[in-house]
Amino acid sequence: MSVATAELVDYDDVIAAYEPVMGMEVHVELSTATKMFCGCANRFGAEPNTLVCPVCLGLPGSLPVLNGAAVESAIRIGLALNCDIAPWGRFARKNYFYPDQPKNYQISQYDEPIAVNGYLDVPLDDGTTFRVEIERAHMEEDTGKLTHLGSDTGRISGATTSLADFNRAGVPLVEIVTRPIEGTGARAPEIARAYVTALRDLLRGLGVSDVRMDQGSMRCDSNLSLKPVGAAEFGTRTETKNVNSLKSVEVAVRYEMRRQAAVLNAGGTVTQETRHFHEDGYTSPGRSKETAEDYRYFPEPDLEPVAPDAELVERLRQTIPELPWLARKRIQQDWAISDEVMRDLVNAGAVELVAATVSHGASSEAARAWWGNFLVQKANESEVELEVLPITPAQVAAVVKLVDEGKLSNKLARQVIEGVLAGEGEPEQVMADRGLALVRDDSVIQAAIDTALEAQPDVADKIRGGKIQAAGAIVGAVMKATKGSADAARVRELVLAACGQSG
Ligand SMILES: [Zn+2]
């Protein structure tokens, strides 16, 4: 049950009396080809229980084998977060019984994580940054997915049937845990959102995950406690689980601040528990929080320790790209565009796509025009994100090149791009198959002009008599006859020349 809005403390009153302390735990699924400890494909959206084997189903006698690519991704995440990389560390078994985990334990890193002691300087809307300290980033395997049927909420309580899909069981995860985030005051909800946004952008820039919060490949648990202003001791925290959008991160933190303040103001104590986040903006109690002792951790005997050598770590360090928000600042300067234009491109998710198109040889103006206008429109029509449109920056750059070379008009180029989006192949292929090449042969255009002038002798006479604006009708007829594949400016030149006018 939610606390009624009337019982929540007014936000300004929360800030006057209390200091919020946050802690963020973000799980990210790595986009490796295969799972963490077996060769099953790591893919979202397959038929249930089709991506499974004895290892990830926890069948007796099966043995895990560590995925080296997942370890490299975890190290790169650690390096990007300015962490120290542990030269040696063991996996542990985290024991618990739950039907989404067929082994009855999860292989995780407990007290020997791959990456420790880092930080992320999080950019805020006002142009300043806030440093969030990272306690650790560790590797573990994901659980399967349960679907509960028969209850109103889709949760287990009241359900009549539960379905288990183990496709996700054993998918590599990295969990990134912050140190307590203090000193934010009233900006706590904003900083929580900004941190998760920055982390998402960072991970996307590393190419280690598709970071889709809507599909669960990035999941955020937000911890929050309040302490009286000036107090040294932290209050009791709650952990709001699986907050699944950036906006919700902000909403969940704000709600918990107001709810906990109400509990404390009434002389009560905050219960240490996990809480569920509801899309309409409140949290409700889940289970009381387990402690580490409950999990009976012990070192995983079936796996060797992870011991990345210094050379590997240095090689991976060379692959860490510039921070995406710094890259954007530099890009904005390179492209010489206003804050507003840049913001539109960022909001459309177009910056990286435009940059990639430029790297394939297109001008930034042309690349921006295609991604920022025509393709955004196509994405909106299909109700998908720009980046999942079935066209690559290389293909857009190829279309730009065809326009620059005079082989396509902008109008024909739009049709070529539509063909690429429809799965008709590469731009050149679409152009050939659809017969979209711009007519470069003046004799073809000339023949169409002669036909048009003969068909409209009165118009032809007007042009010959000096009314050159009448040429539009002939140009239109020629464009129609050539199905738009002629260059209209060239047609106009030839029409005027045919009628003895210089234009
Ligand atoms: Zn498997």
Short mmCIF file of C-alpha atoms and ligand atoms in Angstrom, two decimals:
data_model
loop_
_atom_site.label_atom_id
_atom_site.label_comp_id
_atom_site.label_asym_id
_atom_site.label_seq_id
_atom_site.Cartn_x
_atom_site.Cartn_y
_atom_site.Cartn_z
CA MET A 1 0.00 0.00 0.00
CA SER A 2 1.24 3.46 -0.77
CA VAL A 3 1.44 6.22 1.76
CA ALA A 4 -1.36 8.59 0.78
CA THR A 5 -0.03 11.79 -0.75
CA ALA A 6 -1.35 13.77 2.21
CA GLU A 7 0.91 11.76 4.53
CA LEU A 8 4.06 12.50 2.55
CA VAL A 9 6.17 15.34 3.88
CA ASP A 10 6.45 18.38 1.65
CA TYR A 11 9.76 18.17 -0.21
CA ASP A 12 11.11 21.51 1.08
CA ASP A 13 10.34 20.42 4.64
CA VAL A 14 12.25 17.16 4.09
CA ILE A 15 15.31 19.14 3.02
CA ALA A 16 15.01 21.58 5.94
CA ALA A 17 15.14 18.74 8.48
CA TYR A 18 17.07 15.89 6.86
CA GLU A 19 20.06 15.06 4.70
CA PRO A 20 19.51 12.29 2.16
CA VAL A 21 22.16 9.60 1.72
CA MET A 22 21.88 7.53 -1.43
CA GLY A 23 23.52 4.41 -2.76
CA MET A 24 23.01 3.15 -6.28
CA GLU A 25 23.39 -0.44 -7.42
CA VAL A 26 23.22 -0.86 -11.16
CA HIS A 27 23.18 -4.25 -12.86
CA VAL A 28 24.18 -4.29 -16.48
CA GLU A 29 23.88 -7.30 -18.79
CA LEU A 30 26.94 -7.63 -20.99
CA SER A 31 26.30 -8.02 -24.70
CA THR A 32 28.72 -10.92 -25.17
CA ALA A 33 27.93 -13.51 -27.84
CA THR A 34 27.57 -16.28 -25.24
CA LYS A 35 26.66 -16.64 -21.58
CA MET A 36 29.01 -16.27 -18.60
CA PHE A 37 29.85 -19.93 -17.98
CA CYS A 38 28.56 -21.87 -21.01
CA GLY A 39 28.34 -21.61 -24.80
CA CYS A 40 24.63 -20.78 -24.97
CA ALA A 41 23.77 -17.70 -27.02
CA ASN A 42 23.22 -14.52 -25.02
CA ARG A 43 20.23 -13.01 -26.80
CA PHE A 44 17.05 -11.18 -25.77
CA GLY A 45 13.62 -12.13 -27.06
CA ALA A 46 14.12 -15.79 -28.09
CA GLU A 47 11.41 -18.43 -27.49
CA PRO A 48 11.45 -19.38 -23.79
CA ASN A 49 13.95 -22.06 -22.74
CA THR A 50 15.56 -22.39 -26.16
CA LEU A 51 18.93 -20.89 -25.12
CA VAL A 52 19.79 -23.37 -22.39
CA CYS A 53 22.19 -26.25 -21.71
CA PRO A 54 23.13 -28.49 -18.76
CA VAL A 55 25.48 -25.80 -17.34
CA CYS A 56 23.01 -22.92 -17.19
CA LEU A 57 20.22 -25.28 -16.14
CA GLY A 58 22.41 -26.44 -13.24
CA LEU A 59 22.17 -30.13 -14.12
CA PRO A 60 24.25 -32.47 -11.97
CA GLY A 61 27.78 -33.04 -13.19
CA SER A 62 27.96 -29.98 -15.46
CA LEU A 63 30.91 -27.64 -14.99
CA PRO A 64 31.15 -23.90 -15.71
CA VAL A 65 33.83 -22.41 -17.99
CA LEU A 66 34.49 -18.67 -17.63
CA ASN A 67 33.77 -16.42 -20.65
CA GLY A 68 36.96 -14.43 -21.32
CA ALA A 69 35.13 -11.72 -23.28
CA ALA A 70 32.89 -11.05 -20.27
CA VAL A 71 35.96 -10.62 -18.05
CA GLU A 72 37.46 -8.16 -20.54
CA SER A 73 34.21 -6.16 -20.59
CA ALA A 74 34.14 -6.09 -16.79
CA ILE A 75 37.73 -4.86 -16.67
CA ARG A 76 36.96 -2.15 -19.25
CA ILE A 77 33.97 -1.02 -17.16
CA GLY A 78 36.21 -0.88 -14.09
CA LEU A 79 38.84 1.15 -15.95
CA ALA A 80 36.26 3.57 -17.36
CA LEU A 81 35.05 4.10 -13.78
CA ASN A 82 38.61 4.90 -12.64
CA CYS A 83 38.78 1.74 -10.52
CA ASP A 84 41.75 -0.36 -9.48
CA ILE A 85 41.64 -3.74 -11.22
CA ALA A 86 42.19 -6.64 -8.86
CA PRO A 87 45.13 -8.79 -10.01
CA TRP A 88 43.53 -11.89 -8.49
CA GLY A 89 40.03 -12.75 -7.32
CA ARG A 90 37.77 -15.73 -6.87
CA PHE A 91 34.15 -16.23 -7.71
CA ALA A 92 31.84 -17.18 -4.87
CA ARG A 93 28.62 -19.10 -4.57
CA LYS A 94 25.72 -17.04 -3.28
CA ASN A 95 23.30 -19.62 -1.97
CA TYR A 96 19.58 -19.12 -2.06
CA PHE A 97 16.58 -21.10 -3.11
CA TYR A 98 14.39 -19.49 -5.70
CA PRO A 99 12.93 -20.99 -8.87
CA ASP A 100 14.59 -18.44 -11.19
CA GLN A 101 17.98 -19.95 -10.32
CA PRO A 102 18.11 -23.65 -11.16
CA LYS A 103 21.44 -24.31 -9.40
CA ASN A 104 20.06 -22.87 -6.14
CA TYR A 105 23.12 -20.67 -6.01
CA GLN A 106 24.33 -17.79 -8.10
CA ILE A 107 27.96 -17.54 -9.12
CA SER A 108 29.05 -14.04 -8.14
CA GLN A 109 32.06 -12.17 -6.89
CA TYR A 110 31.66 -11.50 -3.20
CA ASP A 111 34.64 -10.13 -1.30
CA GLU A 112 37.09 -10.29 -4.21
CA PRO A 113 35.54 -8.07 -6.92
CA ILE A 114 37.32 -7.41 -10.21
CA ALA A 115 37.25 -3.59 -9.79
CA VAL A 116 37.34 -1.37 -6.68
CA ASN A 117 37.75 2.24 -5.55
CA GLY A 118 36.68 4.28 -8.55
CA TYR A 119 34.64 7.35 -9.26
CA LEU A 120 32.52 8.95 -11.95
CA ASP A 121 32.29 12.71 -12.44
CA VAL A 122 28.63 13.03 -13.31
CA PRO A 123 27.59 15.96 -15.54
CA LEU A 124 24.56 17.88 -14.27
CA ASP A 125 22.09 19.99 -16.25
CA ASP A 126 23.59 23.26 -14.98
CA GLY A 127 27.00 22.41 -16.48
CA THR A 128 28.65 21.43 -13.19
CA THR A 129 29.73 17.92 -12.24
CA PHE A 130 29.16 15.84 -9.12
CA ARG A 131 31.64 13.13 -8.19
CA VAL A 132 30.05 9.80 -7.31
CA GLU A 133 32.49 7.38 -5.73
CA ILE A 134 32.38 3.79 -6.90
CA GLU A 135 32.94 1.15 -4.23
CA ARG A 136 33.16 -1.82 -6.58
CA ALA A 137 32.15 -3.40 -9.84
CA HIS A 138 31.85 -7.15 -9.78
CA MET A 139 30.90 -9.95 -12.15
CA GLU A 140 28.04 -12.34 -11.67
CA GLU A 141 25.52 -14.32 -13.66
CA ASP A 142 21.94 -13.31 -14.26
CA THR A 143 18.98 -15.37 -13.10
CA GLY A 144 16.16 -16.73 -15.22
CA LYS A 145 12.92 -14.83 -15.62
CA LEU A 146 9.66 -15.73 -13.89
CA THR A 147 6.30 -14.69 -15.26
CA HIS A 148 3.41 -14.82 -12.82
CA LEU A 149 -0.09 -15.27 -14.21
CA GLY A 150 -3.49 -14.95 -12.62
CA SER A 151 -2.93 -11.93 -10.37
CA ASP A 152 -3.93 -8.37 -11.15
CA THR A 153 -0.45 -6.97 -10.61
CA GLY A 154 1.68 -9.57 -12.42
CA ARG A 155 3.46 -10.14 -9.11
CA ILE A 156 3.69 -13.49 -7.37
CA SER A 157 1.15 -12.68 -4.67
CA GLY A 158 -2.24 -13.87 -5.85
CA ALA A 159 -0.80 -15.61 -8.92
CA THR A 160 -2.21 -18.99 -9.91
CA THR A 161 0.58 -19.99 -12.30
CA SER A 162 4.26 -19.11 -12.59
CA LEU A 163 6.31 -19.73 -15.73
CA ALA A 164 10.10 -20.01 -15.68
CA ASP A 165 12.26 -18.99 -18.67
CA PHE A 166 15.95 -19.85 -18.24
CA ASN A 167 17.21 -18.12 -21.40
CA ARG A 168 18.51 -15.33 -19.17
CA ALA A 169 20.02 -17.68 -16.58
CA GLY A 170 23.79 -17.37 -16.84
CA VAL A 171 23.85 -14.16 -18.89
CA PRO A 172 26.92 -12.17 -17.79
CA LEU A 173 26.24 -9.27 -15.48
CA VAL A 174 28.36 -6.57 -13.95
CA GLU A 175 27.01 -4.93 -10.82
CA ILE A 176 28.28 -1.43 -10.13
CA VAL A 177 27.93 -0.29 -6.53
CA THR A 178 28.52 3.27 -5.35
CA ARG A 179 29.79 4.37 -1.98
CA PRO A 180 27.20 6.33 0.02
CA ILE A 181 26.37 9.47 -1.96
CA GLU A 182 26.27 12.38 0.50
CA GLY A 183 26.13 16.12 0.30
CA THR A 184 23.54 16.32 -2.45
CA GLY A 185 20.85 18.02 -0.33
CA ALA A 186 17.80 18.93 -2.37
CA ARG A 187 19.48 17.76 -5.59
CA ALA A 188 19.50 14.08 -4.55
CA PRO A 189 16.79 12.97 -7.03
CA GLU A 190 18.39 14.93 -9.89
CA ILE A 191 21.84 13.54 -9.09
CA ALA A 192 20.49 10.00 -8.90
CA ARG A 193 19.03 10.35 -12.39
CA ALA A 194 22.14 12.10 -13.71
CA TYR A 195 24.37 9.31 -12.33
CA VAL A 196 22.36 6.54 -13.95
CA THR A 197 22.18 8.53 -17.21
CA ALA A 198 25.94 9.08 -17.19
CA LEU A 199 26.57 5.42 -16.41
CA ARG A 200 24.27 4.35 -19.25
CA ASP A 201 26.02 6.66 -21.71
CA LEU A 202 29.43 5.49 -20.50
CA LEU A 203 28.54 1.80 -20.88
CA ARG A 204 27.01 2.41 -24.30
CA GLY A 205 30.16 4.25 -25.36
CA LEU A 206 32.23 1.26 -24.22
CA GLY A 207 30.05 -1.00 -26.35
CA VAL A 208 29.77 -3.55 -23.54
CA SER A 209 25.98 -3.60 -23.26
CA ASP A 210 22.94 -2.35 -25.10
CA VAL A 211 21.86 -0.73 -21.77
CA ARG A 212 18.13 -0.95 -22.47
CA MET A 213 16.38 -0.17 -19.18
CA ASP A 214 13.04 -1.02 -20.83
CA GLN A 215 14.28 -4.53 -21.67
CA GLY A 216 16.07 -5.04 -18.36
CA SER A 217 19.61 -5.09 -19.75
CA MET A 218 20.30 -2.23 -17.32
CA ARG A 219 18.55 -2.31 -13.94
CA CYS A 220 18.84 0.11 -11.09
CA ASP A 221 18.25 -0.42 -7.38
CA SER A 222 18.32 2.80 -5.39
CA ASN A 223 19.14 2.87 -1.70
CA LEU A 224 18.07 5.80 0.38
CA SER A 225 18.23 6.86 4.00
CA LEU A 226 17.69 10.14 5.81
CA LYS A 227 19.62 11.57 8.73
CA PRO A 228 18.82 14.70 10.69
CA VAL A 229 20.74 17.69 9.33
CA GLY A 230 24.20 17.71 10.93
CA ALA A 231 23.98 14.15 12.28
CA ALA A 232 26.99 11.88 11.76
CA GLU A 233 25.23 8.52 11.76
CA PHE A 234 23.35 7.28 8.73
CA GLY A 235 19.68 6.46 9.12
CA THR A 236 18.13 3.13 8.18
CA ARG A 237 18.00 2.63 4.44
CA THR A 238 15.49 1.12 2.09
CA GLU A 239 16.35 -0.37 -1.29
CA THR A 240 13.93 0.31 -4.11
CA LYS A 241 14.34 -2.49 -6.63
CA ASN A 242 14.35 -2.53 -10.41
CA VAL A 243 13.58 1.08 -11.16
CA ASN A 244 13.28 0.75 -14.92
CA SER A 245 13.61 4.20 -16.47
CA LEU A 246 15.79 7.24 -15.90
CA LYS A 247 12.79 9.34 -14.94
CA SER A 248 11.69 6.67 -12.46
CA VAL A 249 15.08 6.81 -10.71
CA GLU A 250 14.40 10.45 -9.90
CA VAL A 251 10.79 9.80 -8.91
CA ALA A 252 11.68 6.85 -6.66
CA VAL A 253 14.33 8.80 -4.73
CA ARG A 254 12.05 11.78 -4.23
CA TYR A 255 9.18 9.56 -3.08
CA GLU A 256 11.34 7.66 -0.57
CA MET A 257 12.68 10.93 0.86
CA ARG A 258 9.15 12.21 1.45
CA ARG A 259 7.87 8.88 2.79
CA GLN A 260 10.76 8.25 5.18
CA ALA A 261 10.51 11.81 6.49
CA ALA A 262 6.84 11.15 7.27
CA VAL A 263 7.75 7.99 9.19
CA LEU A 264 10.54 9.77 11.13
CA ASN A 265 8.45 12.89 11.84
CA ALA A 266 5.76 10.67 13.35
CA GLY A 267 8.34 9.26 15.77
CA GLY A 268 8.58 5.94 13.92
CA THR A 269 11.57 4.04 12.61
CA VAL A 270 12.26 3.23 8.99
CA THR A 271 12.18 -0.50 8.32
CA GLN A 272 15.21 -1.89 6.52
CA GLU A 273 13.60 -3.56 3.54
CA THR A 274 13.47 -3.78 -0.20
CA ARG A 275 10.65 -1.88 -1.83
CA HIS A 276 8.90 -2.21 -5.18
CA PHE A 277 8.67 0.80 -7.46
CA HIS A 278 5.31 1.42 -9.13
CA GLU A 279 5.05 3.22 -12.45
CA ASP A 280 2.55 5.69 -11.03
CA GLY A 281 5.25 7.04 -8.77
CA TYR A 282 5.27 5.34 -5.37
CA THR A 283 7.05 2.45 -3.63
CA SER A 284 5.61 -0.39 -1.58
CA PRO A 285 7.24 -2.79 0.88
CA GLY A 286 8.84 -5.98 -0.46
CA ARG A 287 10.76 -8.50 1.57
CA SER A 288 12.84 -7.57 4.57
CA LYS A 289 16.43 -7.26 3.46
CA GLU A 290 18.66 -10.32 3.66
CA THR A 291 22.09 -9.88 5.13
CA ALA A 292 25.24 -11.35 3.63
CA GLU A 293 25.18 -14.13 6.24
CA ASP A 294 21.89 -15.38 4.84
CA TYR A 295 23.59 -16.29 1.58
CA ARG A 296 26.28 -18.57 3.03
CA TYR A 297 28.88 -17.33 0.55
CA PHE A 298 31.84 -19.59 -0.09
CA PRO A 299 34.48 -19.67 -2.86
CA GLU A 300 33.26 -21.35 -6.06
CA PRO A 301 35.27 -24.59 -6.25
CA ASP A 302 34.56 -25.25 -9.95
CA LEU A 303 36.27 -22.11 -11.30
CA GLU A 304 39.84 -20.93 -11.28
CA PRO A 305 40.53 -17.49 -9.81
CA VAL A 306 40.40 -14.56 -12.23
CA ALA A 307 43.94 -13.23 -12.54
CA PRO A 308 44.25 -10.68 -15.35
CA ASP A 309 47.88 -9.85 -16.05
CA ALA A 310 49.03 -6.26 -16.08
CA GLU A 311 49.69 -6.37 -19.80
CA LEU A 312 46.08 -7.30 -20.56
CA VAL A 313 44.80 -4.54 -18.28
CA GLU A 314 47.04 -1.99 -20.02
CA ARG A 315 45.91 -3.18 -23.45
CA LEU A 316 42.26 -2.80 -22.37
CA ARG A 317 42.98 0.64 -20.93
CA GLN A 318 43.95 1.77 -24.44
CA THR A 319 40.44 0.87 -25.64
CA ILE A 320 38.61 3.18 -23.22
CA PRO A 321 37.00 5.95 -25.28
CA GLU A 322 36.64 9.58 -24.34
CA LEU A 323 33.74 10.16 -21.89
CA PRO A 324 30.61 10.53 -24.05
CA TRP A 325 29.59 13.91 -22.60
CA LEU A 326 33.08 15.33 -23.15
CA ALA A 327 33.03 13.88 -26.65
CA ARG A 328 29.70 15.62 -27.25
CA LYS A 329 31.13 18.95 -26.12
CA ARG A 330 34.04 18.55 -28.53
CA ILE A 331 31.70 17.42 -31.33
CA GLN A 332 29.46 20.44 -30.82
CA GLN A 333 32.50 22.69 -31.27
CA ASP A 334 33.65 20.77 -34.35
CA TRP A 335 30.24 20.98 -35.97
CA ALA A 336 29.84 24.62 -34.90
CA ILE A 337 26.23 24.17 -33.85
CA SER A 338 24.20 25.93 -31.17
CA ASP A 339 23.35 24.43 -27.77
CA GLU A 340 19.78 24.12 -28.97
CA VAL A 341 20.60 22.17 -32.13
CA MET A 342 22.93 19.96 -30.09
CA ARG A 343 20.22 19.35 -27.50
CA ASP A 344 17.78 18.30 -30.22
CA LEU A 345 20.34 15.85 -31.60
CA VAL A 346 21.05 14.48 -28.11
CA ASN A 347 17.34 14.11 -27.35
CA ALA A 348 16.82 12.33 -30.65
CA GLY A 349 19.68 9.96 -29.82
CA ALA A 350 21.37 11.12 -33.03
CA VAL A 351 24.78 12.42 -31.93
CA GLU A 352 26.73 9.16 -32.10
CA LEU A 353 24.96 8.21 -35.34
CA VAL A 354 25.81 11.53 -36.98
CA ALA A 355 29.41 11.28 -35.77
CA ALA A 356 29.69 7.75 -37.16
CA THR A 357 28.22 8.93 -40.48
CA VAL A 358 30.79 11.73 -40.61
CA SER A 359 33.53 9.19 -39.93
CA HIS A 360 32.33 7.35 -43.05
CA GLY A 361 32.97 10.44 -45.15
CA ALA A 362 29.75 12.47 -45.04
CA SER A 363 29.76 16.16 -44.19
CA SER A 364 28.39 16.92 -40.71
CA GLU A 365 25.66 19.13 -42.28
CA ALA A 366 24.39 16.34 -44.52
CA ALA A 367 24.66 13.68 -41.79
CA ARG A 368 22.79 15.92 -39.33
CA ALA A 369 20.08 16.66 -41.88
CA TRP A 370 19.41 12.97 -42.57
CA TRP A 371 19.50 11.73 -38.98
CA GLY A 372 18.01 14.82 -37.37
CA ASN A 373 15.08 15.21 -39.79
CA PHE A 374 14.13 12.44 -42.22
CA LEU A 375 15.28 9.46 -40.15
CA VAL A 376 13.92 10.84 -36.85
CA GLN A 377 10.61 11.15 -38.66
CA LYS A 378 10.86 7.53 -39.88
CA ALA A 379 11.73 6.38 -36.33
CA ASN A 380 8.72 8.25 -34.93
CA GLU A 381 6.45 6.73 -37.56
CA SER A 382 7.63 3.24 -36.57
CA GLU A 383 7.65 4.15 -32.86
CA VAL A 384 11.21 2.96 -32.38
CA GLU A 385 14.44 4.57 -31.22
CA LEU A 386 16.54 6.14 -33.96
CA GLU A 387 19.42 3.77 -33.28
CA VAL A 388 17.38 0.63 -33.97
CA LEU A 389 16.26 1.77 -37.42
CA PRO A 390 17.56 -0.82 -39.89
CA ILE A 391 20.07 1.53 -41.52
CA THR A 392 23.71 2.09 -40.60
CA PRO A 393 25.79 5.27 -40.56
CA ALA A 394 27.85 3.75 -43.39
CA GLN A 395 24.72 3.39 -45.51
CA VAL A 396 23.63 6.95 -44.80
CA ALA A 397 27.13 8.14 -45.73
CA ALA A 398 26.88 6.17 -48.99
CA VAL A 399 23.60 7.95 -49.85
CA VAL A 400 25.18 11.33 -49.05
CA LYS A 401 28.04 10.45 -51.40
CA LEU A 402 25.59 9.57 -54.21
CA VAL A 403 23.90 12.95 -53.76
CA ASP A 404 27.25 14.76 -53.71
CA GLU A 405 28.27 12.99 -56.92
CA GLY A 406 25.06 14.16 -58.59
CA LYS A 407 23.77 10.60 -58.99
CA LEU A 408 20.78 11.23 -56.73
CA SER A 409 18.63 14.25 -55.98
CA ASN A 410 17.54 14.71 -52.37
CA LYS A 411 14.10 13.49 -53.35
CA LEU A 412 15.46 10.30 -54.93
CA ALA A 413 17.82 9.87 -51.97
CA ARG A 414 14.82 9.75 -49.65
CA GLN A 415 13.39 6.92 -51.74
CA VAL A 416 16.72 5.08 -51.61
CA ILE A 417 16.78 5.41 -47.81
CA GLU A 418 13.22 4.14 -47.63
CA GLY A 419 14.33 1.14 -49.67
CA VAL A 420 17.24 0.47 -47.30
CA LEU A 421 14.85 0.71 -44.33
CA ALA A 422 12.53 -1.75 -46.09
CA GLY A 423 15.35 -4.27 -46.27
CA GLU A 424 15.97 -3.96 -50.03
CA GLY A 425 19.74 -3.94 -49.62
CA GLU A 426 22.59 -1.46 -49.87
CA PRO A 427 21.88 2.04 -51.29
CA GLU A 428 23.44 1.26 -54.71
CA GLN A 429 21.35 -1.90 -54.91
CA VAL A 430 18.11 -0.06 -54.03
CA MET A 431 18.96 2.64 -56.55
CA ALA A 432 19.47 0.05 -59.32
CA ASP A 433 16.45 -2.10 -58.41
CA ARG A 434 14.08 0.83 -58.11
CA GLY A 435 15.53 2.64 -61.14
CA LEU A 436 16.20 5.74 -59.08
CA ALA A 437 19.38 7.03 -60.67
CA LEU A 438 19.26 10.68 -61.59
CA VAL A 439 19.07 11.03 -65.40
CA ARG A 440 22.41 12.56 -66.38
CA ASP A 441 21.96 12.06 -70.08
CA ASP A 442 20.85 15.41 -71.59
CA SER A 443 19.56 13.64 -74.72
CA VAL A 444 16.99 11.74 -72.62
CA ILE A 445 15.90 14.98 -70.97
CA GLN A 446 15.89 16.76 -74.35
CA ALA A 447 13.56 14.15 -75.84
CA ALA A 448 11.14 14.57 -72.91
CA ILE A 449 11.30 18.37 -73.34
CA ASP A 450 10.50 18.14 -77.05
CA THR A 451 7.50 15.95 -76.28
CA ALA A 452 6.26 18.33 -73.59
CA LEU A 453 6.65 21.42 -75.80
CA GLU A 454 4.72 19.70 -78.58
CA ALA A 455 1.98 18.73 -76.15
CA GLN A 456 1.62 22.29 -74.84
CA PRO A 457 2.22 24.59 -77.85
CA ASP A 458 0.57 27.60 -76.15
CA VAL A 459 2.99 27.35 -73.22
CA ALA A 460 5.90 26.91 -75.63
CA ASP A 461 4.88 30.13 -77.42
CA LYS A 462 4.71 32.05 -74.13
CA ILE A 463 8.25 31.00 -73.23
CA ARG A 464 9.52 31.87 -76.70
CA GLY A 465 7.82 35.23 -76.25
CA GLY A 466 9.86 35.92 -73.09
CA LYS A 467 7.49 34.73 -70.32
CA ILE A 468 10.13 32.50 -68.79
CA GLN A 469 8.06 31.84 -65.66
CA ALA A 470 5.82 29.72 -67.91
CA ALA A 471 8.72 27.23 -68.14
CA GLY A 472 7.54 25.71 -64.83
CA ALA A 473 4.73 23.83 -66.60
CA ILE A 474 7.17 22.21 -69.05
CA VAL A 475 9.69 21.41 -66.29
CA GLY A 476 6.86 19.79 -64.34
CA ALA A 477 5.82 17.69 -67.33
CA VAL A 478 9.42 16.56 -67.90
CA MET A 479 9.91 15.66 -64.24
CA LYS A 480 6.72 13.63 -64.42
CA ALA A 481 7.79 11.92 -67.62
CA THR A 482 11.17 11.00 -66.09
CA LYS A 483 9.51 9.92 -62.82
CA GLY A 484 11.40 12.57 -60.89
CA SER A 485 14.78 11.19 -61.86
CA ALA A 486 15.92 14.28 -63.75
CA ASP A 487 17.69 17.21 -62.10
CA ALA A 488 15.01 19.94 -62.12
CA ALA A 489 17.54 22.79 -62.39
CA ARG A 490 19.17 21.18 -65.42
CA VAL A 491 15.74 20.54 -67.01
CA ARG A 492 14.86 24.20 -66.59
CA GLU A 493 18.11 25.28 -68.23
CA LEU A 494 17.44 23.01 -71.21
CA VAL A 495 13.78 24.10 -71.53
CA LEU A 496 14.81 27.76 -71.69
CA ALA A 497 17.58 27.00 -74.18
CA ALA A 498 15.12 25.06 -76.36
CA CYS A 499 12.86 28.13 -76.45
CA GLY A 500 15.65 30.52 -77.28
CA GLN A 501 15.84 32.02 -73.77
CA SER A 502 19.03 32.28 -71.75
CA GLY A 503 17.25 32.05 -68.38
ZN ZN B 1 23.96 -22.79 -21.21
#
